[in-house]
Coordinates of C-alpha atoms in Angstrom, one line a residue:
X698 CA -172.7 58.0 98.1
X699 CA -170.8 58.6 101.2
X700 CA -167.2 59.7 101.1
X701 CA -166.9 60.8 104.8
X702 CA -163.2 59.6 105.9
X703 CA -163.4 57.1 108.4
X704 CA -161.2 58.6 111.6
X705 CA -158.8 55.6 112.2
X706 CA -157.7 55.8 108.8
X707 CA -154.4 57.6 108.9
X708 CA -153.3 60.1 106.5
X709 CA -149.4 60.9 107.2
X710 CA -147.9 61.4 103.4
X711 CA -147.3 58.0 101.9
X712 CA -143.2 57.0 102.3
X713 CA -142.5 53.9 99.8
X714 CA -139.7 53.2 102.0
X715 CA -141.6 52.5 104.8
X716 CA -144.0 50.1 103.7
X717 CA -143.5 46.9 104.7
X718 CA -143.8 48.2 108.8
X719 CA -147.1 50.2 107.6
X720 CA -148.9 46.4 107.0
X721 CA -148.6 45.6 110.4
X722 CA -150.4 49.2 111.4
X723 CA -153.5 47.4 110.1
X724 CA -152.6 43.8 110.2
X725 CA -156.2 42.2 109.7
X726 CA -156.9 44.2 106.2
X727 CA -156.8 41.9 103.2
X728 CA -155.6 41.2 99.8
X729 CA -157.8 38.9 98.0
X730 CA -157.4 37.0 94.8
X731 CA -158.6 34.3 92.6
X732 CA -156.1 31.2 92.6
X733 CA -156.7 28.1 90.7
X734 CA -160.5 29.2 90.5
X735 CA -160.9 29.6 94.7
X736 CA -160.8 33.0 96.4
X737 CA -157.9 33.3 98.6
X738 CA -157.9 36.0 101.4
X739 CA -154.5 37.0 103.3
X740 CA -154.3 39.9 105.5
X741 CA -151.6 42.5 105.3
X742 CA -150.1 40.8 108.6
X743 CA -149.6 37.6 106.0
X744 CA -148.4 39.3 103.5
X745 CA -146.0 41.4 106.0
X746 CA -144.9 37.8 106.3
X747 CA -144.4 36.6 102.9
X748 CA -142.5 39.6 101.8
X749 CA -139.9 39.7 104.8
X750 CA -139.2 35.9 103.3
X751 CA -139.2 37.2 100.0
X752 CA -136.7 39.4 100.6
X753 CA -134.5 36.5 102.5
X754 CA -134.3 34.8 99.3
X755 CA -133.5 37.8 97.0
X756 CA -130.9 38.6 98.8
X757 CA -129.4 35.2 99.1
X758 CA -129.7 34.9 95.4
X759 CA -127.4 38.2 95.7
X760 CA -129.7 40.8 95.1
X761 CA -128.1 44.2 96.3
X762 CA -129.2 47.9 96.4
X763 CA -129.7 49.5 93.2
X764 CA -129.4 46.4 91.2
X765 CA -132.1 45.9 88.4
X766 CA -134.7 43.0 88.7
X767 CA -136.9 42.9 86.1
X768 CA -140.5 41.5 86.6
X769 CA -142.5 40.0 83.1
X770 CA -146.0 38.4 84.9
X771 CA -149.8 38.6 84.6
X772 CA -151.5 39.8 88.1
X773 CA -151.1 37.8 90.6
X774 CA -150.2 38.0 94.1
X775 CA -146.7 37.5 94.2
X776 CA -146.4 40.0 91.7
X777 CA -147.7 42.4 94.9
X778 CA -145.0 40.7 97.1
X779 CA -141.5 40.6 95.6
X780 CA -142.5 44.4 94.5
X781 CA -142.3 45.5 98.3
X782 CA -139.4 43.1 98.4
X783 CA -137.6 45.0 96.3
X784 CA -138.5 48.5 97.6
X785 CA -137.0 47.6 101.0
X786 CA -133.8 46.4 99.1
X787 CA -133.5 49.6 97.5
X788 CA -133.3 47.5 94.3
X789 CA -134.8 48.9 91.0
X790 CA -137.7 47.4 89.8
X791 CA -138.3 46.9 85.7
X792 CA -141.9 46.3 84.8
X793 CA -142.4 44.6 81.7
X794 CA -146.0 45.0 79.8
X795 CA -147.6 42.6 77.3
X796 CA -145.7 43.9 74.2
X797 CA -142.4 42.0 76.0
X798 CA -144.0 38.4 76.3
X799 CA -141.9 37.2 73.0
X800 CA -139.0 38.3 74.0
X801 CA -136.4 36.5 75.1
X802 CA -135.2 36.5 78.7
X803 CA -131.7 36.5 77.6
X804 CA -132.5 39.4 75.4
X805 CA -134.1 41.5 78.2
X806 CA -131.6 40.4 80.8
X807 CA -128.5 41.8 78.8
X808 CA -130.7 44.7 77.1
X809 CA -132.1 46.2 80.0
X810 CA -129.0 45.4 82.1
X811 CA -131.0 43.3 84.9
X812 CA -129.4 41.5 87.3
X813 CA -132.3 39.2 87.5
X814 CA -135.1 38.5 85.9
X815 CA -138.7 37.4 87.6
X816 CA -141.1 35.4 85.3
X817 CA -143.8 32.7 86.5
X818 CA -142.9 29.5 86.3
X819 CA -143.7 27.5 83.8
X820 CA -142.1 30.1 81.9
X821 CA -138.7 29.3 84.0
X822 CA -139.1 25.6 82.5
X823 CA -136.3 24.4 80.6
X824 CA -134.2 27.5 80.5
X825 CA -130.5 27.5 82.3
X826 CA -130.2 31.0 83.0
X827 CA -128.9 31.4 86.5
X828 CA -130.6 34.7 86.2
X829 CA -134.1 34.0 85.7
X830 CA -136.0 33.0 88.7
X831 CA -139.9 32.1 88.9
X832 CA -142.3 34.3 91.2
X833 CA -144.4 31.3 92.2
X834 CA -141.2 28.9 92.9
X835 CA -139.4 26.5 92.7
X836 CA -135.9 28.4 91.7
X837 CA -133.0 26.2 92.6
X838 CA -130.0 27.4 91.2
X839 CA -130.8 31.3 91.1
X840 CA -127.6 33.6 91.2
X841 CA -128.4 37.2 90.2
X842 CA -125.8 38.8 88.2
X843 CA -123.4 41.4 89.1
X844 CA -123.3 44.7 87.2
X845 CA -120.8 46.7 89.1
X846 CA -124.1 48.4 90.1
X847 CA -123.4 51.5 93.0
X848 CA -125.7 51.6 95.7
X849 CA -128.5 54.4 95.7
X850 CA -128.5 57.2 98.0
X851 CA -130.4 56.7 101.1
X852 CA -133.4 58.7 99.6
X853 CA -133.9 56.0 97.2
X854 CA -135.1 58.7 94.6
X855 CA -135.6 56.4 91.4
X856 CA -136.7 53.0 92.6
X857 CA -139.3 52.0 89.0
X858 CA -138.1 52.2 85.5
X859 CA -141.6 51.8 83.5
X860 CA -142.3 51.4 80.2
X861 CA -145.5 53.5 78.8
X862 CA -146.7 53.9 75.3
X863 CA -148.8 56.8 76.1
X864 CA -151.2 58.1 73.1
X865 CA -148.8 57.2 70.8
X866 CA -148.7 53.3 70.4
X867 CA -145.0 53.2 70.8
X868 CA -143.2 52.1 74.3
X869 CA -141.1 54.5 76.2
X870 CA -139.0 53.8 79.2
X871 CA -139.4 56.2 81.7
X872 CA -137.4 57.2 85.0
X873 CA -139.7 57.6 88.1
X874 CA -138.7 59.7 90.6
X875 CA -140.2 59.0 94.3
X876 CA -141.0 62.2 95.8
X877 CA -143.1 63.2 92.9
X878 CA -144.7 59.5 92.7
X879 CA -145.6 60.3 96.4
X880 CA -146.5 63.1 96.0
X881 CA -149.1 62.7 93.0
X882 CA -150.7 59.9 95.0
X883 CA -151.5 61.5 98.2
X884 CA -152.8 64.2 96.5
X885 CA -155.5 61.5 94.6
X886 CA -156.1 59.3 97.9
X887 CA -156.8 62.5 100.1
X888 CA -158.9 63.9 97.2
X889 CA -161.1 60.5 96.9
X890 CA -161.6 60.2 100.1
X891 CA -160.6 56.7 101.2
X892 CA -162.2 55.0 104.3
X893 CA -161.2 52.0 105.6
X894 CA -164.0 50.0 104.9
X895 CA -163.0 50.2 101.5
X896 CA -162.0 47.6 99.2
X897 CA -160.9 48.5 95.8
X898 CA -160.6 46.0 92.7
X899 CA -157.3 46.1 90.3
X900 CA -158.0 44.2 86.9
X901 CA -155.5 45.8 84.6
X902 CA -152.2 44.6 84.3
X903 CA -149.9 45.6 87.2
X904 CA -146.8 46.3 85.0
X905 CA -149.0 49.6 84.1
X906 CA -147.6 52.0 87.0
X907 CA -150.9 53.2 88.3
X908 CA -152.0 49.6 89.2
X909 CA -148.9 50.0 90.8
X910 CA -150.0 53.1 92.9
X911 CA -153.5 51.2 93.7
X912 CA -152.1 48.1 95.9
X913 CA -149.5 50.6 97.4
X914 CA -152.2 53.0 98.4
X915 CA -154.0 50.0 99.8
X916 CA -151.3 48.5 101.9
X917 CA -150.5 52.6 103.1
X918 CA -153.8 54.0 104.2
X919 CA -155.3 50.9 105.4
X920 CA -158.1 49.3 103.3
X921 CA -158.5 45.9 101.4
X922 CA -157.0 45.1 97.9
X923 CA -159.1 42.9 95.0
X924 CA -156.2 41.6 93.0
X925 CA -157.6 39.8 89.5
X926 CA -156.7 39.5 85.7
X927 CA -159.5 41.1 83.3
X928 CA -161.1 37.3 82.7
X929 CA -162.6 37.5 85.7
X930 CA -163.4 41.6 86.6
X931 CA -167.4 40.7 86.6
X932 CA -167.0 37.3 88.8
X933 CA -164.7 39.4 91.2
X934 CA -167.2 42.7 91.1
X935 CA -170.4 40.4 91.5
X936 CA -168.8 37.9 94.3
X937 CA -166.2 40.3 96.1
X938 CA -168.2 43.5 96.5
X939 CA -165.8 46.0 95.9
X940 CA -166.4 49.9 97.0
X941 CA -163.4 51.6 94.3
X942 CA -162.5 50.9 90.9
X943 CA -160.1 52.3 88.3
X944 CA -161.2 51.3 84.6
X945 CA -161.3 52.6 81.5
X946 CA -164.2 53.9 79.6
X947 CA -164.8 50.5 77.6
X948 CA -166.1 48.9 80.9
X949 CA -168.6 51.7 81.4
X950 CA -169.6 51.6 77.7
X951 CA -169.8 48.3 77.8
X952 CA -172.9 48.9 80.5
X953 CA -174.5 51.4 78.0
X954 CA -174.4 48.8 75.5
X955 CA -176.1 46.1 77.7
X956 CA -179.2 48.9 79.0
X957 CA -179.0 49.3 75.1
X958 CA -180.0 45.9 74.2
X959 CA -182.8 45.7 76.8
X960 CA -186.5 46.5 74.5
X961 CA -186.9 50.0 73.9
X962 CA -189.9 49.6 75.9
X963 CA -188.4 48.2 79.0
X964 CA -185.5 51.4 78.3
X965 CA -188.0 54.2 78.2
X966 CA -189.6 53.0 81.2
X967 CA -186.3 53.0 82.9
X968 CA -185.5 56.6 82.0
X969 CA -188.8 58.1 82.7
X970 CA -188.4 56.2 86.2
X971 CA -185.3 57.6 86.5
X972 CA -185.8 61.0 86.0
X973 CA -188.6 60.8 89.1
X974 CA -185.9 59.1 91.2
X975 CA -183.2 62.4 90.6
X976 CA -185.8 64.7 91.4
X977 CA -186.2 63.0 95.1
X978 CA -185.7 65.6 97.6
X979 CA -183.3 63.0 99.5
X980 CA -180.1 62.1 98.3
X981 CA -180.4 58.5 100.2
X982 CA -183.8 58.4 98.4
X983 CA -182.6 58.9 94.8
X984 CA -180.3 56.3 95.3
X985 CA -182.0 53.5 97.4
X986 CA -184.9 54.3 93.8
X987 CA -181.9 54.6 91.6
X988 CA -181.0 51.0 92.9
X989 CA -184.1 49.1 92.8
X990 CA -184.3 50.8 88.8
X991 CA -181.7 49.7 87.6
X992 CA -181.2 46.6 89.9
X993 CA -179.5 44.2 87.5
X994 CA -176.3 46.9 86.7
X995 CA -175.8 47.6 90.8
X996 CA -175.4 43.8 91.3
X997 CA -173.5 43.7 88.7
X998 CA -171.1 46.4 89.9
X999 CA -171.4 44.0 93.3
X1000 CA -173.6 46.5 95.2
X1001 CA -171.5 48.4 97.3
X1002 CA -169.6 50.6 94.8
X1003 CA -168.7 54.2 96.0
X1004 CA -166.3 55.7 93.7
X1005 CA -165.3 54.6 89.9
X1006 CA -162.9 56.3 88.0
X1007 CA -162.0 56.7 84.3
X1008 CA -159.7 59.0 82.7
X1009 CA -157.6 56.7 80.2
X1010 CA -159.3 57.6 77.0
X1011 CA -162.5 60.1 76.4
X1012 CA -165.8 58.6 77.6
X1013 CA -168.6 59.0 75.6
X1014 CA -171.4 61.4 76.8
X1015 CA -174.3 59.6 76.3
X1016 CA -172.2 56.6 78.7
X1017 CA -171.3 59.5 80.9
X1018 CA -175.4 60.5 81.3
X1019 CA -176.9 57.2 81.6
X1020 CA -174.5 56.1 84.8
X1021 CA -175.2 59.5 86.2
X1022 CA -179.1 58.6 85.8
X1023 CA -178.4 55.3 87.3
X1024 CA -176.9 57.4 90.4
X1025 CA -173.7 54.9 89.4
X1026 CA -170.4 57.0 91.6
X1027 CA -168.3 57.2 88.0
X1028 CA -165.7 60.4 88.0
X1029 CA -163.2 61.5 85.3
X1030 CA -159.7 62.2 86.1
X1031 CA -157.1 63.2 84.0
X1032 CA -153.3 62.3 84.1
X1033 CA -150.1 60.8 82.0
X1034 CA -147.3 58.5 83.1
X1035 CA -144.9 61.4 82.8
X1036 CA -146.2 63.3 85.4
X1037 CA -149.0 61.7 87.4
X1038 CA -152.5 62.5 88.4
X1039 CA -153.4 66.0 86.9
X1040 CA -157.3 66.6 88.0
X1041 CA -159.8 64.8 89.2
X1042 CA -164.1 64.9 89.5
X1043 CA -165.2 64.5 93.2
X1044 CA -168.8 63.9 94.4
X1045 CA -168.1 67.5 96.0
X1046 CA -166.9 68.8 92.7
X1047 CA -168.0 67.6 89.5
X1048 CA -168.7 68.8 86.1
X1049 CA -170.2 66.1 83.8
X1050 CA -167.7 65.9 80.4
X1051 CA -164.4 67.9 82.6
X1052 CA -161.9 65.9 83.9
X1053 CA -162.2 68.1 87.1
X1054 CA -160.7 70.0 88.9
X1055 CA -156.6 70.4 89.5
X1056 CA -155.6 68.3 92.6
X1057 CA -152.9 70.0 95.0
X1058 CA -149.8 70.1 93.4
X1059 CA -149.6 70.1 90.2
X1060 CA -149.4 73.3 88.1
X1061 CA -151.3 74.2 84.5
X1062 CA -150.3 76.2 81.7
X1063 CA -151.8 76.2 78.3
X1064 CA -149.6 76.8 75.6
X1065 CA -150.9 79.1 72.8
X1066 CA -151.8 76.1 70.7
X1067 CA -154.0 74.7 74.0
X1068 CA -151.3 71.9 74.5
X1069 CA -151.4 71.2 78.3
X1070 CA -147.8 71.8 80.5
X1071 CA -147.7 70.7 83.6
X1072 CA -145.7 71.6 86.2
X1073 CA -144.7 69.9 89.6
X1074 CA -142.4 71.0 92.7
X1075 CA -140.6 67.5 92.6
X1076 CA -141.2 65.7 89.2
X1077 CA -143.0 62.8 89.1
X1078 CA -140.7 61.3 86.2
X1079 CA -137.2 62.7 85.3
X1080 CA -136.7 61.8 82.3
X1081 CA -137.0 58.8 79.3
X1082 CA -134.7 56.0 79.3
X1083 CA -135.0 54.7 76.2
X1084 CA -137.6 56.2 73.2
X1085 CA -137.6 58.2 70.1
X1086 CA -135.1 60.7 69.2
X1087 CA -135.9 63.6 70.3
X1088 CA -139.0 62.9 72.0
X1089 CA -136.9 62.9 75.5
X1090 CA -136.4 67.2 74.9
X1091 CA -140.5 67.8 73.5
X1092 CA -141.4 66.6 76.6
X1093 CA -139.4 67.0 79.5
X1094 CA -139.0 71.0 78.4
X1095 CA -137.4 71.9 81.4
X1096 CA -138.2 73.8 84.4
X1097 CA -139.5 70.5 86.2
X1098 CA -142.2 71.2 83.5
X1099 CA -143.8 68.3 80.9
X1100 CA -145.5 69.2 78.3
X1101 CA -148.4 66.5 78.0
X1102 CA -149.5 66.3 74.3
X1103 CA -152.9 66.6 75.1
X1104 CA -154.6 70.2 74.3
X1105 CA -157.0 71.4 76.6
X1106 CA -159.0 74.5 77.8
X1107 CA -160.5 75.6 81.4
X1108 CA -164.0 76.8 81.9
X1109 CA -164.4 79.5 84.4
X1110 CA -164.9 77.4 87.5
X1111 CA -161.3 75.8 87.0
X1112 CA -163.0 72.6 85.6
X1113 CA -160.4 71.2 82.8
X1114 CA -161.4 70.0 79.7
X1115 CA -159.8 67.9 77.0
X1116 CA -159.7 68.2 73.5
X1117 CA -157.8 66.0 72.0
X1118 CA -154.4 65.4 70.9
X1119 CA -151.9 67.7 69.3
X1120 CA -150.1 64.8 67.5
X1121 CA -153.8 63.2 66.1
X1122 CA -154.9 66.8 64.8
X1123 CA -156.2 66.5 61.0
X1124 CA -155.2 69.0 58.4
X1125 CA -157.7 69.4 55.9
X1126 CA -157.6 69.6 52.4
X1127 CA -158.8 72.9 52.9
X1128 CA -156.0 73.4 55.4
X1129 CA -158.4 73.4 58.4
X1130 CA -157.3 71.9 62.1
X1131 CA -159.6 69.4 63.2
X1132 CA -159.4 67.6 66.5
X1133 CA -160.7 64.1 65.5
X1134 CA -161.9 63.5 69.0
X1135 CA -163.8 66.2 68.6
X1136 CA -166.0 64.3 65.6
X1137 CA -165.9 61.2 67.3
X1138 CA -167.7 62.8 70.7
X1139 CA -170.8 63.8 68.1
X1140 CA -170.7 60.3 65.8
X1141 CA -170.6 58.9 69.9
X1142 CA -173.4 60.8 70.6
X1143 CA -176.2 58.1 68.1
X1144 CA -177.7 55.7 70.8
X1145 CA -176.9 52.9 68.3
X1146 CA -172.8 53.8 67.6
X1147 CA -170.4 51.8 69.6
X1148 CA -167.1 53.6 69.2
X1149 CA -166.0 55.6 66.0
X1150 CA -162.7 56.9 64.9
X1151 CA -162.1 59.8 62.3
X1152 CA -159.3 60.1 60.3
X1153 CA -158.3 62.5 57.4
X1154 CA -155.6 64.0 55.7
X1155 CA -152.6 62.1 53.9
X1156 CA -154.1 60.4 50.9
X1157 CA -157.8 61.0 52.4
X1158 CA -159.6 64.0 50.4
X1159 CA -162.6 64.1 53.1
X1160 CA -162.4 62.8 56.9
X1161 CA -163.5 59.4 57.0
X1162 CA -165.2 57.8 60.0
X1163 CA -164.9 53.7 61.1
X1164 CA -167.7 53.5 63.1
X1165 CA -168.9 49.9 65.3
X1166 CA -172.3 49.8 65.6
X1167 CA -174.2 48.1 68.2
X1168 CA -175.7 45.4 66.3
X1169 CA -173.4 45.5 63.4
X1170 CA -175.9 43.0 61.2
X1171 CA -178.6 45.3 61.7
X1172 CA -178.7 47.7 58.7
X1173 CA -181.7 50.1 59.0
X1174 CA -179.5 50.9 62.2
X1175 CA -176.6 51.4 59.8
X1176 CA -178.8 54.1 57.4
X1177 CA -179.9 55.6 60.6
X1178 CA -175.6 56.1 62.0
X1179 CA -175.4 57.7 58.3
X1180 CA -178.0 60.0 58.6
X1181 CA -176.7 61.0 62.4
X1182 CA -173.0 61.4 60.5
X1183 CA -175.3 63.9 58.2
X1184 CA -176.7 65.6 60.6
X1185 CA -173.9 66.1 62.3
X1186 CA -171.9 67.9 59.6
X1187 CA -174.7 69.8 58.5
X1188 CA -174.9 71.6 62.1
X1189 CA -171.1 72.0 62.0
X1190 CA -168.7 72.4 58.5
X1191 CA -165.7 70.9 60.5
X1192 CA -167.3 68.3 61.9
X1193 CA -168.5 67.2 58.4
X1194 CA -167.5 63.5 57.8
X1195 CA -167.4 62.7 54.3
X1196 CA -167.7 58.1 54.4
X1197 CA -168.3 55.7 57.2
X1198 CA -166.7 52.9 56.8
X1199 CA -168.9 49.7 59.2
X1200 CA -166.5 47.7 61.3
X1201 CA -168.3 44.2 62.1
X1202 CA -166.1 43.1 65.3
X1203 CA -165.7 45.0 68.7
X1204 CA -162.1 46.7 69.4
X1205 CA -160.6 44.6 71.5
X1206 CA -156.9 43.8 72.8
X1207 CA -157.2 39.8 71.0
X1208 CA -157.7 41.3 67.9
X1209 CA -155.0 44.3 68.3
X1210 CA -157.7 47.4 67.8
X1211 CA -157.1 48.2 71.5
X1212 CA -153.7 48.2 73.1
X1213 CA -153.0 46.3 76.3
X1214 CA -154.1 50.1 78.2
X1215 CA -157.7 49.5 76.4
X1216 CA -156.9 52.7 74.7
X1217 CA -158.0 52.7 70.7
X1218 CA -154.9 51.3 69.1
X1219 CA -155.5 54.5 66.2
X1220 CA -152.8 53.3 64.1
X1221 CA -153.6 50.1 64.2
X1222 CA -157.2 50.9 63.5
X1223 CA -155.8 52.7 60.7
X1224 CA -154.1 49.8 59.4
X1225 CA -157.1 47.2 59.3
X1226 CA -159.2 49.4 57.6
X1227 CA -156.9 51.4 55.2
X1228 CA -157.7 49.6 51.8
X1229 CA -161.5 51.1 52.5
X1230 CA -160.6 54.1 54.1
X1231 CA -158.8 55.0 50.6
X1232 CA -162.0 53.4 48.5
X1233 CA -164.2 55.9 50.8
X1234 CA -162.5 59.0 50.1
X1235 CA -161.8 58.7 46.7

């Protein structure tokens, strides 16, 4: 893989506020999308275009600096637009997730004090709300409403309020502040190496901020945008060829699970062919051997992939090893909404199972307990605007410093690890700390395991483990997890799991087990499976 920076591209420190004359300093790059089941292409000279009118009307529906708009949509491409709109109004933007498509939108209007609200629109149909105003047209009638609002200072320091839930499962509304949002994301782009040949695909919902920090990277440094919904990440991967991707680890395990189901025959042959092709003397021979191995995942992927990331949840080892063997360009990173991109694996710098190395900026302390606190010259959010009591002061702890929740530990090459989280660590009936991550990475580690969670404590007497197998009718595979789950407590007396309890049906976000992030929903989890969690550790 090749991560030399292509020359043209320009790498003056991104500048929100100046984004809508950065499209025309590469007008023929593009944003393409799927629309009505056709690929649509439109160069960042078209959508220079489009936003400049969508800022006409915004502002003749009354929309004024430092007002709130809200924006409640799936991905789409106007979703990009009236974003940028907004920026150069120096209006606030509110992005809604999932867990706010019941509510009303007189609810969140009045709630959230909006002073309009932007929805697609058949969802504007039959409401009379002056207030509410579709993305995709037509919105006769539209008058925003006035708040009294005060205009923001010319540098524009707060322009998102974002809602995240974090590790927790619970939203929080956070403050962004620019200059660290900036900041962070320099800091990433210069450290992945951006070309502008490259074209990198966006599947998860934009109303997550770091989707957010994807299109604005694109439309700043210069190189094409794949804008999609997740229905159709493997049609726009196979027929769009993009070179970067951001996705979780349940994409990537999701490729595991496919080699998985290929004969055991037909797998070993694989490996063993594999192994030859990493031992090449040439780099561009391991992979053009790599390639014609494992063919069917590289067209898959589209062919042309240069540099994956995943850093929202752990990734299992064994996932982690077979895309390495595959010479597939996956890295770890590490970050939190509260503030931004922490560490990152390079193809200069990597160290399978870290979450690499810190980018320039941000700041590292352990705490005595390992709980990582980060700190950052120009904070990257100031503060909560609306969550638990209490949680506002455990996190922002002052000193522009934010303690994450997550404990880690650094080897002696600066490579950062995580552990797990402070909040999920089990207490023992013997009064031991356990990290539950911790078990899981081992259960993880059986060839025929899926995902598994651990939990313990409460009413639990022993840690219990719901584990997905990979065929989950298969039973001689279930004695075989059990035995594994033996094994693994026998080598280690904390890692010892006392029950598994089988799940039958993947985690997904239809059936609630994964929240909208594709992060394990662990309470939720918990919820499902309590009546035989109890019957298990009893």
């Amino acid at each position: 893989m090749s991560q030399v920076r292509n020359e043209e591209t320009p790498m003056d420190p991104i500048d929100v506020r100046r984004m809508l004359p950065r499209l025309l300093e590469h007008p023929s790059r593009e944003v393409v999308t799927f629309e009505k089941g056709k690929v649509v292409r439109r160069s960042h000279a078209q959508v220079h275009e489009d936003v400049v009118t969508t800022r006409a009307a915004l502002e003749r529906w009354g929309i004024r600096p430092g007002m709130r708009v809200g924006i409640r949509a799936p991905n789409c491409y106007e979703w990009l637009v009236h974003d940028l709109a907004l920026l150069e109004l120096r209006a606030v933007t509110v992005a809604f997730p999932d867990d706010f498509a019941a509510r009303p939108p007189d609810e969140l209007l009045e709630r959230y004090q909006l002073s309009l609200l932007l929805v697609p629109g058949r969802q504007r149909e039959g409401h009379t709300n002056a207030a509410l105003a579709a993305l995709d047209g037509p919105n006769d009638g539209v008058r925003a409403i006035e708040r009294g609002t005060e205009p923001p200072p010319e540098s524009f320091d707060q322009p998102w309020l974002v809602f995240s839930s974090g590790s927790s499962g619970w939203l929080k509304g956070l403050v962004l502040n620019r200059r660290g949002v900036e900041e962070s994301l320099d800091a990433f782009v210069r450290a992945a190496r951006t070309r502008s040949d490259d074209s990198m695909l966006l599947f998860l919902p934009i109303s997550n901020f770091q989707q957010r920090l994807m299109y604005y990277a694109a439309f700043w440094y210069g190189f094409d945008l794949i804008v999609t919904e997740p229905v159709h990440l493997f049609r726009a991967m196979k027929e769009l060829r993009p070179t970067a991707l951001v996705a979780p680890p349940t994409l990537y395990e999701a490729i595991e699970t496919r080699f998985g189901n290929l004969p055991r025959s037909k797998q070993l042959l694989a490996r063993v062919l594999g192994g030859i092709a990493r031992r090449l003397p040439s780099r561009s021979a391991r992979d053009a051997m790599a390639r014609r191995i494992f063919r069917e995942v590289h067209e898959t992927l589209g062919g042309r992939m240069r540099f994956m990331v995943t850093g929202m949840a752990p990734t299992k080892r064994s996932t982690l090893e077979l895309l390495e063997l595959m010479r597939l360009p996956v890295f770890e990173t590490y970050g939190v909404t509260e503030c931004g991109s922490v560490s990152l694996n390079t193809a200069e710098a990597h160290r399978l199972g870290s979450v690499g190395r810190l980018l320039p900026g941000p700041k590292v302390e352990l705490a005595p307990d390992g709980e990582i606190i980060v700190h950052r010259e120009h904070m990257y959010a100031t503060g909560y605007f609306e969550c638990a009591e209490g949680e506002n002061e455990k996190t922002f702890i002052g000193g522009n410093r934010v303690a994450t929740g997550d404990v880690g530990r650094f080897d002696s090459e600066g490579y950062l690890y995580l552990v797990g989280r402070k909040k999920e660590i089990i207490i023992t009936s013997g009064g031991e700390k356990v990290h539950p991550e911790l078990v899981e990475a081992e259960i993880d580690r059986c060839p025929e395991v899926a995902k598994s969670v651990v939990f313990g404590g409460g009413t639990l007497t022993c840690l219990v483990a719901v584990v997905l197998p990979k065929n989950p009718d298969d039973v001689e595979a279930k004695r075989r997890i059990e035995r594994h789950v033996e094994e693994v407590g026998g080598q280690r007396q904390s890692l010892r799991v006392g029950r598994v309890v089988f799940a039958q049906e993947a985690f997904t976000r239809e059936n609630g087990l994964l929240r909208p992030n594709l992060k394990l929903d662990r309470k939720r989890i918990g919820d499902v499976f309590q009546t035989q969690l109890d019957r298990a550790a009893s």
